[in-house]
Short mmCIF file of C-alpha atoms in Angstrom, two decimals:
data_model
loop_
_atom_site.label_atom_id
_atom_site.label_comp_id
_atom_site.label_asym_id
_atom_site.label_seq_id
_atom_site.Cartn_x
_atom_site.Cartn_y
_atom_site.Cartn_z
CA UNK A 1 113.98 160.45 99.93
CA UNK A 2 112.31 157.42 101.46
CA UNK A 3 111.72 156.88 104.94
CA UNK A 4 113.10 153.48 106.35
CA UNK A 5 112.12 151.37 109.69
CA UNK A 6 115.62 150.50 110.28
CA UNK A 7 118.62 152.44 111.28
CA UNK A 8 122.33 152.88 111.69
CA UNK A 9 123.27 150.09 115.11
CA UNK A 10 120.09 147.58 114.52
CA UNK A 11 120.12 144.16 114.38
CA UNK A 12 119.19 142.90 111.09
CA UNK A 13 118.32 139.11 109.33
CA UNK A 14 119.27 139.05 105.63
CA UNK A 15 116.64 137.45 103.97
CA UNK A 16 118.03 137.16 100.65
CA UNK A 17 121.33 136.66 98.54
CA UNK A 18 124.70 135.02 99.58
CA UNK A 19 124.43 135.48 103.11
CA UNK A 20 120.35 134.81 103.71
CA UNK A 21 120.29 133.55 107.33
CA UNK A 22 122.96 135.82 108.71
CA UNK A 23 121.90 138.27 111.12
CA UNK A 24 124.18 141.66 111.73
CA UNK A 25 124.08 145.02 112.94
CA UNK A 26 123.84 148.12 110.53
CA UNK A 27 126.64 149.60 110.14
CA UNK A 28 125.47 152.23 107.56
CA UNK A 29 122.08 153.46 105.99
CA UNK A 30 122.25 154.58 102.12
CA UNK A 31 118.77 156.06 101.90
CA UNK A 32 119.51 157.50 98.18
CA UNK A 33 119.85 154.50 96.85
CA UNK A 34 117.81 152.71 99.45
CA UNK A 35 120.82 150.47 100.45
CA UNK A 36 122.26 149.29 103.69
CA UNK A 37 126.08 148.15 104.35
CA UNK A 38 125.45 145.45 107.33
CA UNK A 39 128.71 144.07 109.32
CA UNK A 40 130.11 140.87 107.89
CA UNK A 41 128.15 141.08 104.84
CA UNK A 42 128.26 141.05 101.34
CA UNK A 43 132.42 140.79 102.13
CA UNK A 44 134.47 142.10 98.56
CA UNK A 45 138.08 141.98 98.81
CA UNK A 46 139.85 145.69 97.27
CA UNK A 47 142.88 146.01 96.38
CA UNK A 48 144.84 149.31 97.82
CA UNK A 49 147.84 151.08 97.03
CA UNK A 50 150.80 151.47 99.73
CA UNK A 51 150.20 154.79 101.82
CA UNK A 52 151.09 156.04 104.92
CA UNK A 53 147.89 154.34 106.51
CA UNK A 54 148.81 151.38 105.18
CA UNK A 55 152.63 151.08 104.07
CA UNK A 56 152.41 147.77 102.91
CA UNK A 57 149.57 147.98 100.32
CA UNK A 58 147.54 144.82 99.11
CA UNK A 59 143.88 143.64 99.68
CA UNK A 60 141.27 144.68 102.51
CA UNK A 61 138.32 143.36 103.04
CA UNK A 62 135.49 145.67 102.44
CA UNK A 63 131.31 145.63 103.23
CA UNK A 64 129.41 146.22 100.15
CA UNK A 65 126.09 147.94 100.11
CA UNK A 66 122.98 145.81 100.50
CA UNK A 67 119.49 146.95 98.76
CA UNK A 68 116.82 147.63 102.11
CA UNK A 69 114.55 145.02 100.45
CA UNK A 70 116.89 142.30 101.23
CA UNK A 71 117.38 142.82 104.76
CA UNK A 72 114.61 142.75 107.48
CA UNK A 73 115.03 143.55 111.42
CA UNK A 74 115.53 140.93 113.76
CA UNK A 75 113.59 139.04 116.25
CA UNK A 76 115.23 138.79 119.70
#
């Protein structure tokens, strides 16, 4: 497995795709695939059946996975 500079709760700038410009925290690193899912990113709407979590059913909004090389740490 590869060994990344950034980490679950860092600050990140995407620096390429849909949202280039944004800059998030980490919310989860991927390091098999060498993929990040970064907060309020890369936003996919899912559609879910009803369930006692969520009686009602419909769509969520859900954080896809981000490749590493996309995303670079911030500068405070």
């Amino acid at each position: 497995m590869a060994k990344f500079k950034i980490k679950k709760g860092d600050m990140v700038e995407i620096i390429a795709g849909d949202d280039k410009g944004k800059k998030a925290k980490i919310l989860r690193v991927i390091p098999k695939n060498s993929q990040v899912i970064v907060e309020g990113c890369k936003v996919a709407k899912k559609a879910v059946k009803p369930s006692e979590k969520n009686p009602k059913g419909g769509f969520i909004d859900k954080e896809m996975p981000i490749h590493i090389s996309n995303v670079k740490k911030a500068e405070d």
